[in-house]
Amino acid sequence: MYRTHTCGELTIADLGKEITLCGWVQKSRDLGGMTFVDMRDRYGLTQLAFNTDDDETLRARARELGREYVIQVKGTVIERSSKNLKIPTGEIEISVSSLEVLNAAKLPPFLIEDETDGGEDLRMKYRYLDLRRNPVRSNLILRHKMAQVVRAFLDNEAFIEVETPVLIKSTPEGARDFVVPSRMNQGEFYALPQSPQTFKQLLMVSGFDRYFQIVKCFRDEDLRADRQPEFTQIDCEMSFVEQEDILNIFEGLIRDLFKKVKNVEIGGLPRMTYAEAMRLYGSDKPDTRFGMEFFELTDFAKGHGFPVFDNAALVVGINAKGCASYTRKQLDALTDFVKRPQIGATGLIYLRINEDGSLKSSVDKFFDLEQLKTWATAFRGEPGDLILIMAGEVDKTRKQLNELRLEMGNQLGLRDKNKFSALWVVDFPLLEWDEETARYHAMHHPFTSPKPEDIRLLDSEPGAVRANAYDMVINGTEVGGGSIRIHDKKLQQLMFKHLGFSEEEAQKQFGFLLEAFTYGAPPHGGIAFGFDRLASIFAELDTIRDVIAFPKNNAGRDVMIDSPSTIAQEQLNELKIAVKN
Amino acid sequence: MYRTHTCGELTIADLGKEITLCGWVQKSRDLGGMTFVDMRDRYGLTQLAFNTDDDETLRARARELGREYVIQVKGTVIERSSKNLKIPTGEIEISVSSLEVLNAAKLPPFLIEDETDGGEDLRMKYRYLDLRRNPVRSNLILRHKMAQVVRAFLDNEAFIEVETPVLIKSTPEGARDFVVPSRMNQGEFYALPQSPQTFKQLLMVSGFDRYFQIVKCFRDEDLRADRQPEFTQIDCEMSFVEQEDILNIFEGLIRDLFKKVKNVEIGGLPRMTYAEAMRLYGSDKPDTRFGMEFFELTDFAKGHGFPVFDNAALVVGINAKGCASYTRKQLDALTDFVKRPQIGATGLIYLRINEDGSLKSSVDKFFDLEQLKTWATAFRGEPGDLILIMAGEVDKTRKQLNELRLEMGNQLGLRDKNKFSALWVVDFPLLEWDEETARYHAMHHPFTSPKPEDIRLLDSEPGAVRANAYDMVINGTEVGGGSIRIHDKKLQQLMFKHLGFSEEEAQKQFGFLLEAFTYGAPPHGGIAFGFDRLASIFAELDTIRDVIAFPKNNAGRDVMIDSPSTIAQEQLNELKIAVKN
């Protein structure tokens, strides 16, 4: 037997025990006639003591151990003279009687410590060493715990975990499908699923009633925005439910997760309509860790000769509490911020409510004091506040002010990673206009049901049709989204038509689903959570990369194994495909 | 709210309750002025009663319901006059006050009943209807339960579930890799993993100590033998362990599974060496639900002028207890059985021990009664037994007799699907000779460690080197296999050399692993279970297909969604690949 205990479990209660431990050399130090070695494994650190007086040879061998050597020691648990009460094993050490080097180690290319000197590229190339670092490993242990809690919760709620296929069918709609040439069916391709959407709907048609799966999905797209070509979804579907049933169940799931994994009570999740979220936050994923809601002052602001306001469809602002002391320079920086190309505003107007109650605005010459006072009141402005105002087209201006609001949240320290604010955003539009293709696209996907009372608007005012669709948002991030699905063949055909499918296309791609709907499809709906994203929020990280054991870089490459790579001509021949130059 | 209860939960204790139920029409029947409808959901069946006297219109509507209609009813729980005590809801029925058809259904192409009239092809095309049948759905519920028990067991044993990548690197060794062209890295390909082998080893190098994953793997190969191009493994790895540690842990897992999922105590798993398994059963996956071990009578049988024996390296037989009464015709059928091309024996010799103790053999003219008596004694033959003997080359003859033994087990009803016999087969050969390529291949994989005491044989007698490798066998099926891995770079390089890799090839394909071994790799080992196979054994099925929700057929096709399929030229262009004719 390699070991009797792990490096995390021996305490003062074990004094005198003869034990065997295995682990990695974290570091060692000499002190007089002694050498102390910190030995590490997943479970903790244990201090080993080698004493020249006891065994000179052994101590000499201990001094030769390098960092990250894998060793096995036998010895006795003794009390430490200088205790470290920060760790569970800090009151004891091992008086070592025998030492075996199980594997030597070269000096790692970066420090295996909480704060490493390794850059991103080096850490990824040697990811197996990076994963030795406590923060990275603990992220993955957290992820493991989350997965177990999710499964236990759903199992308890009568959900059945069903594995759906990874080798599925490519559709022209699936522009970002990864495809897989088939050897047995030469010239034909499978596709990797972007989600198990149609399969989970078929499981509802099958009467599975409640389905879930923690499942890899794939999308071959630009990876700029902290995305991965393969990602993991917590995928769920239920039959005989209305939207409210789904919101209640999965609100329960997320509360259970926070409670069991982080011991945080997040309370009930408010529901906010999409329209309200856009109006109050300029975003369908508002960060509600802080207020600073939008206030629209279009009616107050127009007709006073200030062209920026007069030509604007919307004049809207936020109250940055306590920011009246912002200097000219700081205000200019904010203006520069909103003028950045990725935000694209033309300018920023401010109204400063000085500590003495006096007002100062960048549009003093168009508005008199009384008017400015009206604004201040509208924003519930108090001495010390800074009101920031933008104007322009409705959607664009809201988006720009959303960016500014988030920036102010950052500047004011209102976006603590260890505070959590979750909500549901509901009543999403069914369709969204795509400038590029000049047609409407499904905002969620083509299987989302419209609100029955809005179906009549499909022809006349498609953009106004609301869907039975909902997102769960935590701290300004969409962590999950879903909808009540269409379960009626005719309505599904109508949707395909509105999305620009010909009848033939719809039949060719989704004929099996349309046909399934004719054999007794129950009303159903579901949700999918982005597990990587959810885990990163729980881990209080900015990126999903460190909750993934072996992530790919922004170019979709795994630099550790050097993938993707060219393949042998033989393999190409067998698949009957050729690479074109 | 769609329903207050499911169709499986109302009992006599609920009499008088006003309820709402949803489900599918299983069948209906008229009886006097009544119509009874069996309504089904995943949870059970509930009988609905419609009475002309109560509501003639409603009853008329009930009579129009077709099979598989999706309906919602409101009504009152009442006591049935003719009870069905076989089902939990069999003492009650619903006196229906309102009926809503949620979705009509065409007549299904086959019966949605336990015994269906649908053939395999039709069932697969309409798999979503096939999945409504109780036996198929209960297989998937069983699989779900197994997955939860496995995870709970491993979680409790400190294993961490880590997701490894699906988009990995193709290697020339991976002749059966599925490959995935990359859009971002044109001309390059990912491969889908045949197993997460190297990643789980890297997780051990990372110090994860105990890893598991229930994970999809992929192999593009002939699917004759009840295989699927995508299959699921319970994949595990542990550090600082010897073989015995692994056998103990996973013996615990399988016993826990049998206990919790099937309430069966399977007892401890015997260990049998590969050599012993081949000698006693002619197979490395012996079906130990029955005895009928091989007995070798080479020494008795040679030198008596019977050329078949005299020219044979091995004469070996089994005792088919109680089969002395087999007719000439039955014996001929057995001879035909072993002569079939897939078995390929040249003949079969029998020795019949008649009820009166007299002996009758097909080789009477070469052996006298005394000699035959010696045989009978050797086989512990008793009156009524039939001894069946084969002769020839050692390996071939054993394999042939294994087939015959299994066939006799079938004929004698000794292979009950609801009996379970599990064991470990250990000490597998490290290498096996491949006739086709005329070289040695790794019997498990190149990362399996040889037994230290056998390393010296690597050059002189490679076929005799035993590995620290083991399989778990249940009822004659290998359900899992694994090994203690190599964790030393030099030994791994030596293995690659013996497997015919040049140093450059080894470096190119597995350089990252070899390098990882230089940074402090712990001793480690693991196992992978075929989850589909294991589930099929638990479900007492012959095929894995019915424990998979959406399986592919023997040609690797999903006939429901019609995949694989051709893809658009546009997609090919974007990937810079072409299909060759």
Tab-separated table of C-alpha atoms in Angstrom, chain A residues 3-380:
chain	number	residue	atom	x	y	z
A	3	ARG	CA	0.044	5.406	1.808
A	4	THR	CA	-1.902	5.162	5.016
A	5	HIS	CA	-3.142	8.761	4.973
A	6	THR	CA	-3.305	11.768	2.702
A	7	CYS	CA	-1.350	14.974	3.264
A	8	GLY	CA	-4.469	16.752	4.485
A	9	GLU	CA	-5.707	14.627	7.327
A	10	LEU	CA	-3.157	14.139	10.091
A	11	THR	CA	-3.723	16.353	13.128
A	12	ILE	CA	-2.729	16.589	16.748
A	13	ALA	CA	-5.153	13.717	17.390
A	14	ASP	CA	-2.835	11.404	15.466
A	15	LEU	CA	0.293	12.003	17.585
A	16	GLY	CA	2.485	8.947	17.779
A	17	LYS	CA	0.989	7.164	14.819
A	18	GLU	CA	3.256	5.358	12.390
A	19	ILE	CA	2.162	6.526	8.960
A	20	THR	CA	3.065	6.432	5.289
A	21	LEU	CA	2.434	9.444	3.077
A	22	CYS	CA	2.902	10.201	-0.593
A	23	GLY	CA	3.005	13.536	-2.344
A	24	TRP	CA	4.926	16.274	-4.038
A	25	VAL	CA	7.714	18.382	-2.555
A	26	GLN	CA	6.244	21.890	-2.273
A	27	LYS	CA	9.352	23.409	-0.731
A	28	SER	CA	12.013	22.703	1.814
A	29	ARG	CA	14.174	24.677	4.183
A	30	ASP	CA	17.114	24.011	6.444
A	31	LEU	CA	17.174	25.136	10.033
A	32	GLY	CA	20.155	24.203	12.066
A	33	GLY	CA	20.555	20.447	12.028
A	34	MET	CA	17.106	19.980	10.552
A	35	THR	CA	15.541	19.957	7.106
A	36	PHE	CA	11.832	20.635	6.814
A	37	VAL	CA	9.952	19.613	3.690
A	38	ASP	CA	6.392	20.673	2.896
A	39	MET	CA	4.782	17.730	1.147
A	40	ARG	CA	1.651	18.416	-0.884
A	41	ASP	CA	-1.168	16.411	-2.329
A	42	ARG	CA	-4.713	17.319	-3.363
A	43	TYR	CA	-5.872	17.131	0.222
A	44	GLY	CA	-3.351	19.384	1.882
A	45	LEU	CA	0.177	19.982	3.091
A	46	THR	CA	2.099	18.043	5.706
A	47	GLN	CA	5.450	19.062	7.119
A	48	LEU	CA	8.210	16.472	7.133
A	49	ALA	CA	11.103	16.794	9.542
A	50	PHE	CA	14.535	15.302	8.935
A	51	ASN	CA	17.009	15.526	11.752
A	52	THR	CA	20.766	15.088	11.338
A	53	ASP	CA	20.976	13.758	14.879
A	54	ASP	CA	18.510	10.984	14.058
A	55	ASP	CA	19.816	9.968	10.657
A	56	GLU	CA	22.458	11.952	8.895
A	57	THR	CA	22.204	10.084	5.592
A	58	LEU	CA	18.463	10.455	5.457
A	59	ARG	CA	18.690	14.144	6.169
A	60	ALA	CA	21.290	14.529	3.447
A	61	ARG	CA	18.955	12.802	1.006
A	62	ALA	CA	16.116	15.098	2.045
A	63	ARG	CA	18.299	18.111	1.252
A	64	GLU	CA	18.671	16.834	-2.272
A	65	LEU	CA	14.950	16.728	-2.980
A	66	GLY	CA	13.897	19.205	-5.618
A	67	ARG	CA	10.620	21.007	-5.944
A	68	GLU	CA	7.836	18.789	-7.338
A	69	TYR	CA	9.674	15.533	-6.654
A	70	VAL	CA	7.183	12.760	-5.950
A	71	ILE	CA	8.102	11.059	-2.707
A	72	GLN	CA	6.897	8.481	-0.254
A	73	VAL	CA	7.823	8.746	3.432
A	74	LYS	CA	7.296	6.618	6.474
A	75	GLY	CA	7.499	8.092	9.912
A	76	THR	CA	5.835	9.113	13.136
A	77	VAL	CA	3.396	11.929	13.773
A	78	ILE	CA	4.933	14.357	16.265
A	79	GLU	CA	3.964	17.731	17.625
A	80	ARG	CA	5.494	20.738	15.927
A	81	SER	CA	7.476	23.240	17.915
A	82	SER	CA	6.304	26.192	15.839
A	83	LYS	CA	2.709	25.639	14.882
A	84	ASN	CA	0.829	26.946	11.878
A	85	LEU	CA	-2.777	27.236	12.940
A	86	LYS	CA	-3.907	28.309	9.466
A	87	ILE	CA	-3.927	24.756	8.136
A	88	PRO	CA	-5.511	21.645	9.667
A	89	THR	CA	-2.189	19.790	9.718
A	90	GLY	CA	-0.308	22.766	11.115
A	91	GLU	CA	0.157	21.450	14.625
A	92	ILE	CA	2.014	18.306	13.621
A	93	GLU	CA	4.926	17.175	11.550
A	94	ILE	CA	6.294	13.814	10.483
A	95	SER	CA	9.515	12.587	11.994
A	96	VAL	CA	10.647	10.694	8.925
A	97	SER	CA	12.272	7.291	9.209
A	98	SER	CA	12.334	6.359	5.533
A	99	LEU	CA	12.184	8.267	2.291
A	100	GLU	CA	11.647	6.996	-1.229
A	101	VAL	CA	11.736	9.093	-4.364
A	102	LEU	CA	8.906	7.767	-6.543
A	103	ASN	CA	9.694	10.120	-9.378
A	104	ALA	CA	12.139	12.969	-9.796
A	105	ALA	CA	11.062	16.244	-11.343
A	106	LYS	CA	12.698	18.830	-13.493
A	107	LEU	CA	12.342	22.398	-12.336
A	108	PRO	CA	8.860	23.466	-13.463
A	109	PRO	CA	8.706	26.304	-16.008
A	110	PHE	CA	6.725	28.413	-13.526
A	111	LEU	CA	6.078	28.489	-9.797
A	112	ILE	CA	3.541	25.945	-8.557
A	113	GLU	CA	2.070	28.413	-6.078
A	114	ASP	CA	-1.139	30.387	-5.660
A	115	GLU	CA	0.480	33.398	-7.283
A	116	THR	CA	2.468	32.049	-10.181
A	117	ASP	CA	5.041	33.774	-12.363
A	118	GLY	CA	3.775	31.865	-15.405
A	119	GLY	CA	2.007	33.776	-18.178
A	120	GLU	CA	-1.159	32.518	-19.833
A	121	ASP	CA	0.652	30.850	-22.736
A	122	LEU	CA	3.120	28.984	-20.584
A	123	ARG	CA	0.408	27.942	-18.149
A	124	MET	CA	-1.643	26.512	-21.001
A	125	LYS	CA	1.257	24.659	-22.593
A	126	TYR	CA	1.996	23.050	-19.239
A	127	ARG	CA	-1.610	22.942	-18.124
A	128	TYR	CA	-0.933	19.743	-16.165
A	129	LEU	CA	1.438	21.762	-13.969
A	130	ASP	CA	-0.891	24.755	-13.805
A	131	LEU	CA	-3.596	22.387	-12.537
A	132	ARG	CA	-1.367	21.623	-9.550
A	133	ARG	CA	-1.876	25.167	-8.301
A	134	ASN	CA	-4.458	25.456	-5.528
A	135	PRO	CA	-6.634	28.147	-7.123
A	136	VAL	CA	-6.969	26.259	-10.401
A	137	ARG	CA	-7.580	22.917	-8.767
A	138	SER	CA	-10.100	24.349	-6.358
A	139	ASN	CA	-12.053	25.814	-9.289
A	140	LEU	CA	-12.385	22.341	-10.738
A	141	ILE	CA	-13.326	20.839	-7.410
A	142	LEU	CA	-15.972	23.554	-7.109
A	143	ARG	CA	-17.227	22.625	-10.564
A	144	HIS	CA	-17.370	18.981	-9.534
A	145	LYS	CA	-19.422	19.879	-6.469
A	146	MET	CA	-21.777	21.977	-8.556
A	147	ALA	CA	-22.353	19.109	-10.968
A	148	GLN	CA	-23.167	16.734	-8.123
A	149	VAL	CA	-25.565	19.205	-6.483
A	150	VAL	CA	-27.312	19.893	-9.795
A	151	ARG	CA	-27.774	16.205	-10.484
A	152	ALA	CA	-28.997	15.440	-6.987
A	153	PHE	CA	-31.502	18.284	-7.146
A	154	LEU	CA	-32.848	17.280	-10.542
A	155	ASP	CA	-32.906	13.569	-9.688
A	156	ASN	CA	-34.915	14.459	-6.609
A	157	GLU	CA	-37.342	16.428	-8.786
A	158	ALA	CA	-37.913	13.323	-10.941
A	159	PHE	CA	-35.773	14.463	-13.852
A	160	ILE	CA	-34.168	11.615	-15.798
A	161	GLU	CA	-30.682	12.001	-17.182
A	162	VAL	CA	-30.676	10.843	-20.794
A	163	GLU	CA	-27.649	10.940	-23.068
A	164	THR	CA	-28.426	12.367	-26.477
A	165	PRO	CA	-26.206	11.737	-29.508
A	166	VAL	CA	-23.043	13.703	-30.222
A	167	LEU	CA	-22.933	12.617	-33.853
A	168	ILE	CA	-26.014	14.279	-35.283
A	169	LYS	CA	-27.118	15.952	-38.474
A	170	SER	CA	-25.795	19.138	-39.952
A	171	THR	CA	-28.293	21.721	-41.085
A	172	PRO	CA	-27.669	24.751	-43.266
A	173	GLU	CA	-29.051	26.793	-40.369
A	174	GLY	CA	-26.198	25.399	-38.315
A	175	ALA	CA	-23.675	27.690	-39.951
A	176	ARG	CA	-21.354	27.184	-37.026
A	177	ASP	CA	-21.607	23.388	-36.909
A	178	PHE	CA	-18.510	21.306	-36.546
A	179	VAL	CA	-18.844	18.489	-39.050
A	180	VAL	CA	-17.448	14.962	-38.968
A	181	PRO	CA	-16.851	13.008	-42.168
A	182	SER	CA	-18.160	9.453	-41.997
A	183	ARG	CA	-15.955	6.581	-43.106
A	184	MET	CA	-18.839	4.126	-43.393
A	185	ASN	CA	-20.961	6.582	-45.343
A	186	GLN	CA	-18.408	8.224	-47.571
A	187	GLY	CA	-19.156	11.730	-48.737
A	188	GLU	CA	-21.550	12.211	-45.846
A	189	PHE	CA	-21.024	14.071	-42.592
A	190	TYR	CA	-22.290	14.086	-39.068
A	191	ALA	CA	-22.437	17.347	-37.164
A	192	LEU	CA	-21.636	17.956	-33.507
A	193	PRO	CA	-24.610	19.423	-31.631
A	194	GLN	CA	-24.777	23.106	-30.777
A	195	SER	CA	-27.365	21.913	-28.278
A	196	PRO	CA	-29.479	18.779	-27.855
A	197	GLN	CA	-32.585	20.893	-28.539
A	198	THR	CA	-34.517	18.669	-30.925
A	199	PHE	CA	-33.594	15.492	-29.066
A	200	LYS	CA	-34.863	16.785	-25.768
A	201	GLN	CA	-38.079	17.844	-27.434
A	202	LEU	CA	-38.413	14.345	-28.886
A	203	LEU	CA	-37.925	12.933	-25.401
A	204	MET	CA	-40.916	15.002	-24.329
A	205	VAL	CA	-42.896	13.573	-27.258
A	206	SER	CA	-41.759	10.178	-25.914
A	207	GLY	CA	-43.331	10.944	-22.562
A	208	PHE	CA	-40.118	11.228	-20.556
A	209	ASP	CA	-41.799	14.123	-18.773
A	210	ARG	CA	-38.655	15.513	-17.169
A	211	TYR	CA	-35.245	15.239	-18.812
A	212	PHE	CA	-31.842	16.609	-17.965
A	213	GLN	CA	-28.276	16.203	-19.056
A	214	ILE	CA	-24.963	17.877	-18.304
A	215	VAL	CA	-23.665	17.767	-21.806
A	216	LYS	CA	-20.916	19.012	-24.099
A	217	CYS	CA	-22.035	21.199	-26.982
A	218	PHE	CA	-20.005	22.599	-29.841
A	219	ARG	CA	-19.859	25.764	-31.868
A	220	ASP	CA	-17.299	26.626	-34.492
A	221	GLU	CA	-17.232	30.390	-34.134
A	222	ASP	CA	-15.055	33.287	-33.208
A	223	LEU	CA	-13.751	32.833	-29.716
A	224	ARG	CA	-13.032	36.436	-28.850
A	225	ALA	CA	-15.665	36.794	-26.192
A	226	ASP	CA	-14.335	34.270	-23.689
A	227	ARG	CA	-16.006	31.407	-25.524
A	228	GLN	CA	-14.820	27.875	-26.135
A	229	PRO	CA	-15.473	25.705	-29.195
A	230	GLU	CA	-16.713	23.027	-26.818
A	231	PHE	CA	-18.765	24.067	-23.843
A	232	THR	CA	-21.011	22.401	-21.308
A	233	GLN	CA	-24.710	22.895	-20.803
A	234	ILE	CA	-27.033	21.867	-18.018
A	235	ASP	CA	-29.829	20.975	-20.365
A	236	CYS	CA	-33.369	20.425	-19.110
A	237	GLU	CA	-36.858	19.930	-20.484
A	238	MET	CA	-40.274	19.365	-18.878
A	239	SER	CA	-43.724	18.419	-20.122
A	240	PHE	CA	-47.127	19.735	-19.107
A	241	VAL	CA	-45.694	22.950	-17.786
A	242	GLU	CA	-46.232	26.637	-18.158
A	243	GLN	CA	-43.473	29.198	-17.964
A	244	GLU	CA	-44.066	29.813	-14.268
A	245	ASP	CA	-43.563	26.105	-13.448
A	246	ILE	CA	-40.172	26.181	-15.108
A	247	LEU	CA	-39.114	29.419	-13.452
A	248	ASN	CA	-40.045	28.008	-10.056
A	249	ILE	CA	-38.192	24.721	-10.472
A	250	PHE	CA	-34.987	26.272	-11.747
A	251	GLU	CA	-35.068	29.132	-9.316
A	252	GLY	CA	-35.081	26.312	-6.773
A	253	LEU	CA	-32.082	24.730	-8.456
A	254	ILE	CA	-30.003	27.881	-8.447
A	255	ARG	CA	-30.871	28.696	-4.837
A	256	ASP	CA	-29.967	25.158	-3.828
A	257	LEU	CA	-26.649	25.464	-5.658
A	258	PHE	CA	-25.758	28.726	-3.961
A	259	LYS	CA	-26.780	27.351	-0.592
A	260	LYS	CA	-25.004	24.007	-0.838
A	261	VAL	CA	-21.888	25.058	-2.718
A	262	LYS	CA	-21.285	28.559	-1.409
A	263	ASN	CA	-23.502	28.704	1.656
A	264	VAL	CA	-25.141	31.824	0.249
A	265	GLU	CA	-28.877	32.541	0.457
A	266	ILE	CA	-29.743	34.448	-2.691
A	267	GLY	CA	-33.454	34.760	-1.933
A	268	GLY	CA	-36.235	34.724	-4.483
A	269	LEU	CA	-35.520	35.688	-8.079
A	270	PRO	CA	-37.465	38.756	-9.221
A	271	ARG	CA	-39.059	38.606	-12.674
A	272	MET	CA	-38.436	41.513	-14.992
A	273	THR	CA	-39.794	41.809	-18.495
A	274	TYR	CA	-37.409	42.283	-21.359
A	275	ALA	CA	-39.041	45.646	-22.037
A	276	GLU	CA	-38.497	46.726	-18.441
A	277	ALA	CA	-34.898	45.505	-18.432
A	278	MET	CA	-34.170	47.486	-21.560
A	279	ARG	CA	-35.891	50.564	-20.184
A	280	LEU	CA	-34.241	50.474	-16.755
A	281	TYR	CA	-30.832	49.053	-17.616
A	282	GLY	CA	-30.469	49.168	-21.405
A	283	SER	CA	-29.645	45.481	-21.288
A	284	ASP	CA	-31.455	42.144	-21.324
A	285	LYS	CA	-28.945	40.968	-18.729
A	286	PRO	CA	-28.892	43.729	-16.167
A	287	ASP	CA	-26.347	43.633	-13.392
A	288	THR	CA	-28.658	44.125	-10.429
A	289	ARG	CA	-25.962	44.024	-7.787
A	290	PHE	CA	-26.442	47.791	-7.826
A	291	GLY	CA	-29.272	50.158	-8.672
A	292	MET	CA	-28.409	53.193	-10.772
A	293	GLU	CA	-31.473	52.575	-12.937
A	294	PHE	CA	-32.019	54.610	-16.053
A	295	PHE	CA	-34.324	57.583	-15.914
A	296	GLU	CA	-35.803	58.849	-19.164
A	297	LEU	CA	-36.034	62.616	-19.387
A	298	THR	CA	-36.903	62.917	-23.058
A	299	ASP	CA	-40.009	64.988	-22.333
A	300	PHE	CA	-38.170	67.359	-20.012
A	301	ALA	CA	-35.212	67.734	-22.258
A	302	LYS	CA	-36.576	68.325	-25.685
A	303	GLY	CA	-37.636	71.673	-27.088
A	304	HIS	CA	-35.071	73.825	-25.343
A	305	GLY	CA	-32.894	74.485	-28.330
A	306	PHE	CA	-30.200	71.939	-27.532
A	307	PRO	CA	-29.881	70.111	-30.849
A	308	VAL	CA	-28.442	66.878	-29.367
A	309	PHE	CA	-31.599	66.477	-27.300
A	310	ASP	CA	-33.995	67.926	-29.834
A	311	ASN	CA	-32.854	65.469	-32.524
A	312	ALA	CA	-32.853	62.490	-30.142
A	313	ALA	CA	-35.579	59.881	-29.884
A	314	LEU	CA	-34.462	59.228	-26.323
A	315	VAL	CA	-32.759	61.263	-23.636
A	316	VAL	CA	-31.827	59.043	-20.729
A	317	GLY	CA	-29.500	59.165	-17.781
A	318	ILE	CA	-28.253	57.633	-14.588
A	319	ASN	CA	-27.466	59.036	-11.194
A	320	ALA	CA	-23.935	58.181	-10.123
A	321	LYS	CA	-24.358	58.649	-6.389
A	322	GLY	CA	-21.543	60.504	-4.713
A	323	CYS	CA	-19.638	61.292	-7.897
A	324	ALA	CA	-20.132	65.053	-7.899
A	325	SER	CA	-16.497	65.351	-6.890
A	326	TYR	CA	-15.361	63.877	-10.221
A	327	THR	CA	-12.745	66.170	-11.703
A	328	ARG	CA	-12.822	67.608	-15.182
A	329	LYS	CA	-10.292	64.938	-16.107
A	330	GLN	CA	-12.432	62.155	-14.759
A	331	LEU	CA	-15.448	63.499	-16.617
A	332	ASP	CA	-13.434	63.696	-19.822
A	333	ALA	CA	-12.343	60.114	-19.303
A	334	LEU	CA	-15.973	59.069	-19.032
A	335	THR	CA	-16.747	60.921	-22.236
A	336	ASP	CA	-13.816	59.181	-23.896
A	337	PHE	CA	-15.107	55.888	-22.564
A	338	VAL	CA	-18.503	56.233	-24.219
A	339	LYS	CA	-16.928	57.535	-27.415
A	340	ARG	CA	-14.792	54.405	-27.852
A	341	PRO	CA	-15.598	52.705	-31.162
A	342	GLN	CA	-17.043	49.615	-29.454
A	343	ILE	CA	-19.554	51.873	-27.661
A	344	GLY	CA	-19.829	54.600	-30.276
A	345	ALA	CA	-21.601	57.403	-28.465
A	346	THR	CA	-21.139	60.963	-29.678
A	347	GLY	CA	-20.950	62.528	-26.254
A	348	LEU	CA	-21.941	62.611	-22.623
A	349	ILE	CA	-23.821	65.285	-20.713
A	350	TYR	CA	-23.470	65.717	-16.988
A	351	LEU	CA	-25.326	67.446	-14.240
A	352	ARG	CA	-23.333	67.836	-11.053
A	353	ILE	CA	-25.171	68.370	-7.764
A	354	ASN	CA	-22.518	69.974	-5.642
A	355	GLU	CA	-22.288	69.326	-1.912
A	356	ASP	CA	-23.693	72.825	-1.309
A	357	GLY	CA	-26.730	72.019	-3.442
A	358	SER	CA	-25.670	74.176	-6.381
A	359	LEU	CA	-25.964	72.656	-9.831
A	360	LYS	CA	-23.439	72.560	-12.634
A	361	SER	CA	-24.092	71.071	-16.015
A	362	SER	CA	-22.348	70.785	-19.366
A	363	VAL	CA	-25.551	72.131	-20.968
A	364	ASP	CA	-25.979	75.184	-18.726
A	365	LYS	CA	-26.443	77.437	-21.663
A	366	PHE	CA	-29.541	75.638	-22.940
A	367	PHE	CA	-31.253	74.957	-19.635
A	368	ASP	CA	-31.935	77.326	-16.773
A	369	LEU	CA	-31.550	76.457	-13.143
A	370	GLU	CA	-35.205	75.629	-12.662
A	371	GLN	CA	-35.072	73.150	-15.483
A	372	LEU	CA	-31.929	71.545	-14.148
A	373	LYS	CA	-33.554	71.329	-10.724
A	374	THR	CA	-36.417	69.411	-12.303
A	375	TRP	CA	-33.886	66.955	-13.653
A	376	ALA	CA	-32.173	66.583	-10.331
A	377	THR	CA	-35.486	65.874	-8.661
A	378	ALA	CA	-36.442	63.362	-11.338
A	379	PHE	CA	-33.216	61.474	-10.664
A	380	ARG	CA	-33.741	61.766	-6.902
